[in-house]
Amino acid sequence: MGRMPSAVLAAGLVGCLVAPTTAALEPCRYMPGYIIKFWSCPPTSAMCNMDYTCMAPADGTGCCGAEEAVWWNNAHACDFSLAYRNSTSVASSSVNRLGSCVNLTACTLGVTYQSTAPTQTTDRQCNRTVRQCNTSAPYQDLAPTLVSDRTCTATPKRNCTVAGQYRLARVTATSDVVCRPLSDCLSNGTWSPTPPTPTTDVVCDTNLTDCLLNGTWSSVPPTISSDVVCAHPITPCNRNSTYSTVLPTFTSDVECAHPLTNCSAGTSFQTTAPSTTSNRACAAVADCLPNMTWSKQIPTYTTDVVCSTNLTNCSATGTYSPIPATVTSDLLCNTTLSQCTAGSNYQSAAPTWSTDRLCGHNDTVCTAGTTYQTATPTTTTNRGCTPLTNCLANMTWSSAL
């Protein structure tokens, strides 16, 4: 027998999820995980291999006479934490030859406990009765569970043995001593003047002293039964020179470890004032001059300049200012610009708002008989002279001088 085509196998997988029929049987015959019942072969069951051939009979002919099949891989899977598979009463003609899933028997806490653990094919046994404490051992030592018996003792537990607990209830024949943790007063900002006893809790009815209100702190932390001791004054930080990033608490002092930043007068000003827990912030004073403006408002330690006034244009009045402008002062324009004499000298450096004109170049003088003037001198340009034409080189002469 060969492997089924994949298309047939896929179609058969859907058909096998329901009770097999004659039409649905054929695609299911060679799928792995199926149990086959024979009519034409010996009355036994055969399981198909992963390659879709029969495990038995070895010749592989047993599957030819299959009448019905069951899907057991998933349809009859049990959750063995809650159930077991019961196969002891399955009839030979039953389609489900694997048995059904049956819920596990549950023991009753305090009445019965497990004597035999369940397996995948057997139930849990709860045939052991929980012990009752008697006069020879009247006190419960360990409570019963679903898998263990109660243990009893002649000597009861008198008190709680764990630190930080008190006894809420005494031990009885069916219950252990009940212990509870002491109340956490500190989480509520309180403490108990009355200390706890083995059988009583603390009483969190007294507020912890607020040392900070008194300008103090405590080097001794509080406990459930003791208050803080406000014995150390808080260190006063100098607000003009330091600030703190660590504030005082009930049990720690302030740390005045950070020096304040100081703004530079005239070049920076304060944008954020310092506090006891934050530094001073400074920003640079605005530079008005690149925008040809100046500020009539002088910067202060906490204010910037206002660049709202244009600088005076000295050149428009033929003057310049020997004293340059600043962020807070205009040009003076109080000195007359020097004037160059056309035909004698001309300008070598143009004037600016704060510098005079320089007339450092003498005009060129053309040489009579060898050069002549081609460009008239001005106050800012030189005279232009050009050599006379040599007529003799061309075998000519000029009647004009």
CSV table of C-alpha atoms in Angstrom, one decimal:
chain,number,residue,atom,x,y,z
A,1,MET,CA,0.0,0.0,0.0
A,2,GLY,CA,1.4,3.4,-0.9
A,3,ARG,CA,1.1,6.9,0.7
A,4,MET,CA,-2.1,8.8,0.1
A,5,PRO,CA,-2.0,11.9,-2.1
A,6,SER,CA,-1.8,15.1,0.0
A,7,ALA,CA,-5.1,16.4,-1.3
A,8,VAL,CA,-6.9,13.2,-0.3
A,9,LEU,CA,-5.2,13.3,3.1
A,10,ALA,CA,-6.3,16.9,3.8
A,11,ALA,CA,-9.8,16.1,2.8
A,12,GLY,CA,-9.8,13.0,5.0
A,13,LEU,CA,-8.6,15.0,8.0
A,14,VAL,CA,-11.8,17.0,8.1
A,15,GLY,CA,-13.9,13.9,7.6
A,16,CYS,CA,-12.2,12.1,10.5
A,17,LEU,CA,-13.2,14.8,13.1
A,18,VAL,CA,-16.7,13.3,13.1
A,19,ALA,CA,-18.0,9.8,13.5
A,20,PRO,CA,-16.7,7.7,10.5
A,21,THR,CA,-19.1,6.9,7.7
A,22,THR,CA,-18.6,4.7,4.6
A,23,ALA,CA,-17.8,7.8,2.5
A,24,ALA,CA,-15.4,9.3,5.2
A,25,LEU,CA,-13.7,6.0,6.0
A,26,GLU,CA,-11.5,5.7,2.9
A,27,PRO,CA,-9.5,9.0,3.4
A,28,CYS,CA,-9.0,8.0,7.1
A,29,ARG,CA,-7.6,4.5,6.5
A,30,TYR,CA,-3.9,5.3,6.3
A,31,MET,CA,-3.6,8.3,8.6
A,32,PRO,CA,-1.3,7.8,11.6
A,33,GLY,CA,-2.9,7.6,15.0
A,34,TYR,CA,-6.0,5.8,13.9
A,35,ILE,CA,-7.3,2.4,15.1
A,36,ILE,CA,-8.8,0.2,12.4
A,37,LYS,CA,-11.4,-2.4,12.9
A,38,PHE,CA,-11.3,-5.3,10.4
A,39,TRP,CA,-14.1,-7.4,8.9
A,40,SER,CA,-12.2,-9.3,6.2
A,41,CYS,CA,-9.0,-9.8,8.3
A,42,PRO,CA,-8.6,-11.4,11.7
A,43,PRO,CA,-10.8,-9.6,14.4
A,44,THR,CA,-8.0,-7.5,15.7
A,45,SER,CA,-7.1,-3.8,15.5
A,46,ALA,CA,-4.1,-2.3,13.6
A,47,MET,CA,-2.5,1.1,14.0
A,48,CYS,CA,-1.2,2.9,11.0
A,49,ASN,CA,2.5,4.0,10.9
A,50,MET,CA,3.7,7.5,10.3
A,51,ASP,CA,4.3,6.6,6.6
A,52,TYR,CA,0.6,5.6,6.3
A,53,THR,CA,1.3,1.8,6.2
A,54,CYS,CA,-0.2,-0.6,8.7
A,55,MET,CA,1.7,-1.8,11.7
A,56,ALA,CA,-0.2,-5.1,11.6
A,57,PRO,CA,-0.7,-7.3,9.7
A,58,ALA,CA,2.9,-7.0,8.5
A,59,ASP,CA,1.9,-7.5,4.9
A,60,GLY,CA,-0.1,-4.3,5.0
A,61,THR,CA,-3.3,-6.0,3.6
A,62,GLY,CA,-5.3,-5.6,6.8
A,63,CYS,CA,-6.3,-2.1,6.1
A,64,CYS,CA,-8.1,-3.1,2.9
A,65,GLY,CA,-11.1,-4.4,4.8
A,66,ALA,CA,-11.4,-1.5,7.2
A,67,GLU,CA,-15.0,-0.7,8.1
A,68,GLU,CA,-14.6,2.0,10.7
A,69,ALA,CA,-11.9,4.2,12.3
A,70,VAL,CA,-11.6,6.4,15.3
A,71,TRP,CA,-9.5,9.5,15.8
A,72,TRP,CA,-7.8,9.2,19.2
A,73,ASN,CA,-4.8,11.6,19.1
A,74,ASN,CA,-6.9,14.6,20.1
A,75,ALA,CA,-10.5,13.7,20.2
A,76,HIS,CA,-10.0,11.4,23.2
A,77,ALA,CA,-7.1,13.2,24.9
A,78,CYS,CA,-7.4,13.6,28.7
A,79,ASP,CA,-6.2,16.3,31.0
A,80,PHE,CA,-4.5,14.0,33.4
A,81,SER,CA,-4.4,16.6,36.2
A,82,LEU,CA,-8.2,16.4,36.3
A,83,ALA,CA,-9.1,13.1,34.8
A,84,TYR,CA,-7.9,9.6,33.8
A,85,ARG,CA,-8.7,7.3,30.8
A,86,ASN,CA,-11.0,4.5,31.7
A,87,SER,CA,-10.6,1.6,29.2
A,88,THR,CA,-11.6,-1.4,31.4
A,89,SER,CA,-15.2,-1.5,30.3
A,90,VAL,CA,-14.8,-0.8,26.5
A,91,ALA,CA,-16.8,-3.2,24.4
A,92,SER,CA,-15.0,-5.0,21.6
A,93,SER,CA,-17.4,-3.6,19.0
A,94,SER,CA,-17.1,0.0,20.3
A,95,VAL,CA,-15.6,2.5,18.0
A,96,ASN,CA,-13.8,4.1,20.9
A,97,ARG,CA,-11.3,1.4,21.7
A,98,LEU,CA,-9.2,3.8,23.8
A,99,GLY,CA,-11.8,4.5,26.5
A,100,SER,CA,-13.3,7.7,27.8
A,101,CYS,CA,-11.9,10.5,30.1
A,102,VAL,CA,-13.3,10.2,33.6
A,103,ASN,CA,-12.9,13.0,36.3
A,104,LEU,CA,-10.6,12.1,39.1
A,105,THR,CA,-12.1,11.4,42.6
A,106,ALA,CA,-11.6,14.4,44.9
A,107,CYS,CA,-10.7,13.9,48.6
A,108,THR,CA,-12.6,15.9,51.2
A,109,LEU,CA,-10.2,18.2,53.2
A,110,GLY,CA,-10.3,17.4,56.9
A,111,VAL,CA,-12.3,14.2,56.3
A,112,THR,CA,-10.2,12.0,53.9
A,113,TYR,CA,-6.9,12.3,52.2
A,114,GLN,CA,-5.2,10.5,49.3
A,115,SER,CA,-4.0,7.0,49.8
A,116,THR,CA,-3.0,6.2,46.2
A,117,ALA,CA,-2.0,8.8,43.6
A,118,PRO,CA,-3.8,8.7,40.2
A,119,THR,CA,-2.2,7.7,37.0
A,120,GLN,CA,-3.2,8.2,33.3
A,121,THR,CA,-5.3,5.1,33.5
A,122,THR,CA,-6.3,4.8,37.2
A,123,ASP,CA,-8.3,6.9,39.6
A,124,ARG,CA,-7.2,8.6,42.8
A,125,GLN,CA,-7.9,6.6,46.0
A,126,CYS,CA,-9.2,8.6,49.0
A,127,ASN,CA,-9.8,5.7,51.5
A,128,ARG,CA,-7.9,7.1,54.4
A,129,THR,CA,-9.8,9.0,57.2
A,130,VAL,CA,-8.2,12.1,58.7
A,131,ARG,CA,-7.0,11.5,62.3
A,132,GLN,CA,-8.8,13.1,65.2
A,133,CYS,CA,-6.7,14.3,68.2
A,134,ASN,CA,-7.5,12.4,71.4
A,135,THR,CA,-6.8,12.7,75.1
A,136,SER,CA,-3.2,11.4,74.8
A,137,ALA,CA,-2.4,14.0,72.2
A,138,PRO,CA,-5.2,16.6,72.3
A,139,TYR,CA,-3.5,19.4,70.3
A,140,GLN,CA,-3.1,19.6,66.6
A,141,ASP,CA,0.6,20.0,65.5
A,142,LEU,CA,0.2,20.0,61.7
A,143,ALA,CA,-3.1,20.5,59.9
A,144,PRO,CA,-4.3,17.9,57.4
A,145,THR,CA,-4.1,18.4,53.7
A,146,LEU,CA,-5.5,16.5,50.7
A,147,VAL,CA,-2.5,14.3,50.6
A,148,SER,CA,-1.4,14.1,54.3
A,149,ASP,CA,-3.0,13.3,57.7
A,150,ARG,CA,-3.3,15.5,60.7
A,151,THR,CA,-0.6,15.2,63.4
A,152,CYS,CA,-1.3,15.7,67.1
A,153,THR,CA,0.8,16.5,70.1
A,154,ALA,CA,0.5,16.4,73.8
A,155,THR,CA,2.4,19.7,74.2
A,156,PRO,CA,0.6,22.6,72.5
A,157,LYS,CA,2.3,25.6,71.0
A,158,ARG,CA,1.9,28.3,73.5
A,159,ASN,CA,3.1,31.4,71.6
A,160,CYS,CA,4.3,32.5,68.2
A,161,THR,CA,8.0,31.7,67.6
A,162,VAL,CA,8.6,34.2,64.7
A,163,ALA,CA,9.9,37.6,65.7
A,164,GLY,CA,7.5,40.5,64.9
A,165,GLN,CA,4.4,38.4,65.5
A,166,TYR,CA,1.8,38.0,68.3
A,167,ARG,CA,-0.7,35.2,69.1
A,168,LEU,CA,-4.2,35.9,67.9
A,169,ALA,CA,-5.8,32.5,68.8
A,170,ARG,CA,-4.7,29.6,70.9
A,171,VAL,CA,-4.1,26.1,69.6
A,172,THR,CA,-7.1,23.7,69.7
A,173,ALA,CA,-7.6,20.0,68.9
A,174,THR,CA,-8.4,20.9,65.3
A,175,SER,CA,-6.5,24.2,64.7
A,176,ASP,CA,-3.0,25.4,65.2
A,177,VAL,CA,-2.0,28.6,67.1
A,178,VAL,CA,-2.9,31.6,65.0
A,179,CYS,CA,-0.1,34.2,64.6
A,180,ARG,CA,-0.3,37.7,63.1
A,181,PRO,CA,2.5,40.2,62.2
A,182,LEU,CA,2.6,43.3,64.4
A,183,SER,CA,1.0,46.4,62.9
A,184,ASP,CA,3.4,48.6,61.0
A,185,CYS,CA,3.0,51.9,62.8
A,186,LEU,CA,5.8,53.7,60.9
A,187,SER,CA,4.1,53.4,57.5
A,188,ASN,CA,1.2,55.4,58.9
A,189,GLY,CA,3.5,58.0,60.6
A,190,THR,CA,2.8,56.7,64.1
A,191,TRP,CA,4.3,54.7,66.9
A,192,SER,CA,3.0,52.8,69.9
A,193,PRO,CA,3.9,54.0,73.5
A,194,THR,CA,2.5,50.6,74.6
A,195,PRO,CA,4.9,47.8,73.7
A,196,PRO,CA,3.4,44.5,72.3
A,197,THR,CA,3.1,41.3,74.3
A,198,PRO,CA,3.1,37.7,73.1
A,199,THR,CA,-0.7,38.0,72.8
A,200,THR,CA,-1.4,41.6,72.0
A,201,ASP,CA,-0.6,43.9,69.1
A,202,VAL,CA,0.9,47.4,69.3
A,203,VAL,CA,-1.5,50.3,69.3
A,204,CYS,CA,-0.5,52.9,66.7
A,205,ASP,CA,-2.2,55.9,68.2
A,206,THR,CA,0.7,58.4,68.6
A,207,ASN,CA,2.0,60.5,65.7
A,208,LEU,CA,5.7,60.6,65.1
A,209,THR,CA,7.2,64.0,66.0
A,210,ASP,CA,7.8,66.1,62.9
A,211,CYS,CA,11.4,67.3,63.5
A,212,LEU,CA,11.4,69.5,60.4
A,213,LEU,CA,8.8,71.8,61.9
A,214,ASN,CA,11.2,72.4,64.7
A,215,GLY,CA,14.2,72.9,62.4
A,216,THR,CA,15.8,69.7,63.6
A,217,TRP,CA,16.5,66.1,62.5
A,218,SER,CA,17.1,62.8,64.3
A,219,SER,CA,20.2,60.6,64.0
A,220,VAL,CA,18.2,57.8,65.7
A,221,PRO,CA,15.4,56.4,63.4
A,222,PRO,CA,12.0,55.7,65.0
A,223,THR,CA,10.8,52.1,65.8
A,224,ILE,CA,7.3,50.7,66.3
A,225,SER,CA,7.6,51.5,70.0
A,226,SER,CA,9.9,54.6,70.0
A,227,ASP,CA,9.6,58.1,68.6
A,228,VAL,CA,12.3,60.0,66.8
A,229,VAL,CA,14.7,62.1,68.9
A,230,CYS,CA,14.9,65.6,67.3
A,231,ALA,CA,18.3,66.6,68.7
A,232,HIS,CA,20.2,68.0,65.8
A,233,PRO,CA,19.5,71.4,64.2
A,234,ILE,CA,19.2,71.5,60.4
A,235,THR,CA,22.3,73.1,58.8
A,236,PRO,CA,21.3,76.6,57.5
A,237,CYS,CA,22.5,76.9,53.9
A,238,ASN,CA,23.6,80.3,52.8
A,239,ARG,CA,21.1,81.2,50.0
A,240,ASN,CA,23.5,83.8,48.6
A,241,SER,CA,26.3,81.2,47.9
A,242,THR,CA,24.9,77.6,48.1
A,243,TYR,CA,21.9,75.5,47.3
A,244,SER,CA,21.0,71.9,48.2
A,245,THR,CA,19.8,69.0,46.0
A,246,VAL,CA,19.3,66.8,49.2
A,247,LEU,CA,16.6,68.1,51.5
A,248,PRO,CA,16.5,67.2,55.2
A,249,THR,CA,14.3,64.3,56.5
A,250,PHE,CA,13.3,63.0,59.9
A,251,THR,CA,16.7,61.2,60.0
A,252,SER,CA,19.1,63.2,57.8
A,253,ASP,CA,20.4,66.7,57.6
A,254,VAL,CA,20.4,69.0,54.5
A,255,GLU,CA,23.5,68.9,52.3
A,256,CYS,CA,24.7,72.5,51.3
A,257,ALA,CA,27.3,71.2,48.8
A,258,HIS,CA,26.6,73.2,45.6
A,259,PRO,CA,27.9,76.8,45.1
A,260,LEU,CA,25.6,79.2,43.3
A,261,THR,CA,26.4,80.4,39.8
A,262,ASN,CA,27.0,84.2,39.7
A,263,CYS,CA,26.0,86.2,36.6
A,264,SER,CA,28.7,88.6,35.2
A,265,ALA,CA,27.6,92.2,35.3
A,266,GLY,CA,27.3,93.8,31.9
A,267,THR,CA,27.7,90.5,30.0
A,268,SER,CA,25.0,88.3,31.5
A,269,PHE,CA,21.9,88.6,33.6
A,270,GLN,CA,19.8,86.4,35.9
A,271,THR,CA,16.9,84.5,34.2
A,272,THR,CA,16.0,82.3,37.1
A,273,ALA,CA,16.5,83.2,40.7
A,274,PRO,CA,18.1,80.6,43.0
A,275,SER,CA,16.3,78.8,45.8
A,276,THR,CA,17.3,76.5,48.6
A,277,THR,CA,17.1,73.5,46.2
A,278,SER,CA,18.0,75.0,42.8
A,279,ASN,CA,20.8,77.0,41.2
A,280,ARG,CA,20.7,80.5,39.6
A,281,ALA,CA,20.3,80.6,35.8
A,282,CYS,CA,22.1,83.3,33.7
A,283,ALA,CA,21.9,84.3,30.0
A,284,ALA,CA,24.2,86.5,27.9
A,285,VAL,CA,23.2,90.2,27.4
A,286,ALA,CA,22.0,90.8,23.8
A,287,ASP,CA,24.5,92.3,21.3
A,288,CYS,CA,22.8,95.2,19.6
A,289,LEU,CA,25.7,96.4,17.4
A,290,PRO,CA,25.5,93.8,14.6
A,291,ASN,CA,22.0,95.1,14.0
A,292,MET,CA,23.2,98.7,14.0
A,293,THR,CA,21.2,99.5,17.1
A,294,TRP,CA,21.9,100.3,20.8
A,295,SER,CA,19.9,100.2,24.0
A,296,LYS,CA,18.9,103.2,26.1
A,297,GLN,CA,18.1,100.7,28.9
A,298,ILE,CA,21.2,99.6,30.8
A,299,PRO,CA,21.2,95.9,31.7
A,300,THR,CA,20.8,95.0,35.4
A,301,TYR,CA,21.5,91.8,37.3
A,302,THR,CA,18.0,90.6,36.4
A,303,THR,CA,17.1,92.4,33.1
A,304,ASP,CA,18.5,92.4,29.5
A,305,VAL,CA,19.1,95.4,27.2
A,306,VAL,CA,16.4,96.5,24.7
A,307,CYS,CA,18.0,96.9,21.2
A,308,SER,CA,15.4,99.4,19.9
A,309,THR,CA,17.3,102.6,18.9
A,310,ASN,CA,19.2,102.9,15.6
A,311,LEU,CA,22.9,104.1,15.7
A,312,THR,CA,23.4,107.7,14.4
A,313,ASN,CA,24.8,107.7,10.8
A,314,CYS,CA,27.8,110.0,11.2
A,315,SER,CA,28.7,110.0,7.5
A,316,ALA,CA,25.4,111.7,6.7
A,317,THR,CA,26.7,114.8,8.6
A,318,GLY,CA,30.4,114.5,7.4
A,319,THR,CA,31.6,113.5,10.8
A,320,TYR,CA,32.8,110.4,12.6
A,321,SER,CA,33.0,109.3,16.3
A,322,PRO,CA,36.5,108.7,17.8
A,323,ILE,CA,34.7,106.8,20.6
A,324,PRO,CA,33.0,103.7,19.2
A,325,ALA,CA,29.4,102.8,20.1
A,326,THR,CA,28.6,100.3,22.8
A,327,VAL,CA,25.5,98.2,23.5
A,328,THR,CA,24.3,101.1,25.7
A,329,SER,CA,25.8,104.2,24.0
A,330,ASP,CA,25.4,105.8,20.6
A,331,LEU,CA,28.1,107.2,18.2
A,332,LEU,CA,29.1,110.8,19.2
A,333,CYS,CA,29.7,112.0,15.5
A,334,ASN,CA,31.6,115.0,17.0
A,335,THR,CA,34.7,115.1,14.7
A,336,THR,CA,34.7,116.5,11.1
A,337,LEU,CA,36.0,114.1,8.4
A,338,SER,CA,39.2,115.1,6.6
A,339,GLN,CA,38.9,116.1,2.9
A,340,CYS,CA,41.3,115.1,0.3
A,341,THR,CA,42.4,117.7,-2.4
A,342,ALA,CA,41.7,116.6,-6.0
A,343,GLY,CA,44.8,117.0,-8.1
A,344,SER,CA,47.0,116.9,-5.0
A,345,ASN,CA,46.1,113.7,-3.1
A,346,TYR,CA,43.3,111.2,-2.9
A,347,GLN,CA,41.7,108.8,-0.4
A,348,SER,CA,43.7,105.8,0.8
A,349,ALA,CA,41.2,104.6,3.4
A,350,ALA,CA,37.5,105.3,3.5
A,351,PRO,CA,36.1,106.7,6.7
A,352,THR,CA,33.9,104.6,9.1
A,353,TRP,CA,31.5,105.6,11.8
A,354,SER,CA,34.4,105.7,14.3
A,355,THR,CA,37.5,106.4,12.0
A,356,ASP,CA,38.6,109.4,9.9
A,357,ARG,CA,39.3,109.4,6.1
A,358,LEU,CA,42.9,108.9,5.2
A,359,CYS,CA,44.4,111.0,2.3
A,360,GLY,CA,47.7,109.2,2.1
A,361,HIS,CA,48.3,109.0,-1.7
A,362,ASN,CA,49.7,111.9,-3.8
A,363,ASP,CA,48.4,112.2,-7.3
A,364,THR,CA,50.6,111.0,-10.1
A,365,VAL,CA,52.1,113.8,-12.3
A,366,CYS,CA,52.3,113.2,-16.0
A,367,THR,CA,55.8,113.9,-17.6
A,368,ALA,CA,55.7,116.5,-20.3
A,369,GLY,CA,56.9,115.2,-23.6
A,370,THR,CA,56.7,111.5,-22.7
A,371,THR,CA,53.2,111.0,-21.1
A,372,TYR,CA,49.9,112.6,-21.1
A,373,GLN,CA,46.8,112.6,-18.8
A,374,THR,CA,44.1,110.1,-19.7
A,375,ALA,CA,42.1,110.1,-16.4
A,376,THR,CA,41.2,113.2,-14.3
A,377,PRO,CA,42.1,112.9,-10.6
A,378,THR,CA,39.4,113.0,-7.9
A,379,THR,CA,39.3,113.0,-4.1
A,380,THR,CA,39.2,109.2,-4.2
A,381,THR,CA,41.0,108.3,-7.4
A,382,ASN,CA,44.5,109.0,-8.9
A,383,ARG,CA,45.3,110.8,-12.1
A,384,GLY,CA,45.8,108.5,-15.1
A,385,CYS,CA,48.9,109.0,-17.4
A,386,THR,CA,49.6,107.3,-20.7
A,387,PRO,CA,52.9,107.3,-22.7
A,388,LEU,CA,53.0,109.3,-26.0
A,389,THR,CA,52.8,107.4,-29.2
A,390,ASN,CA,56.2,106.9,-30.9
A,391,CYS,CA,55.5,108.2,-34.5
A,392,LEU,CA,59.1,107.5,-35.7
A,393,ALA,CA,58.6,103.8,-35.2
A,394,ASN,CA,56.0,104.0,-38.0
A,395,MET,CA,58.1,106.5,-40.1
A,396,THR,CA,55.7,109.3,-39.3
A,397,TRP,CA,55.6,112.6,-37.3
A,398,SER,CA,52.9,114.7,-35.6
A,399,SER,CA,52.2,118.3,-36.5
A,400,ALA,CA,50.3,118.8,-33.2
A,401,LEU,CA,52.2,119.2,-30.0
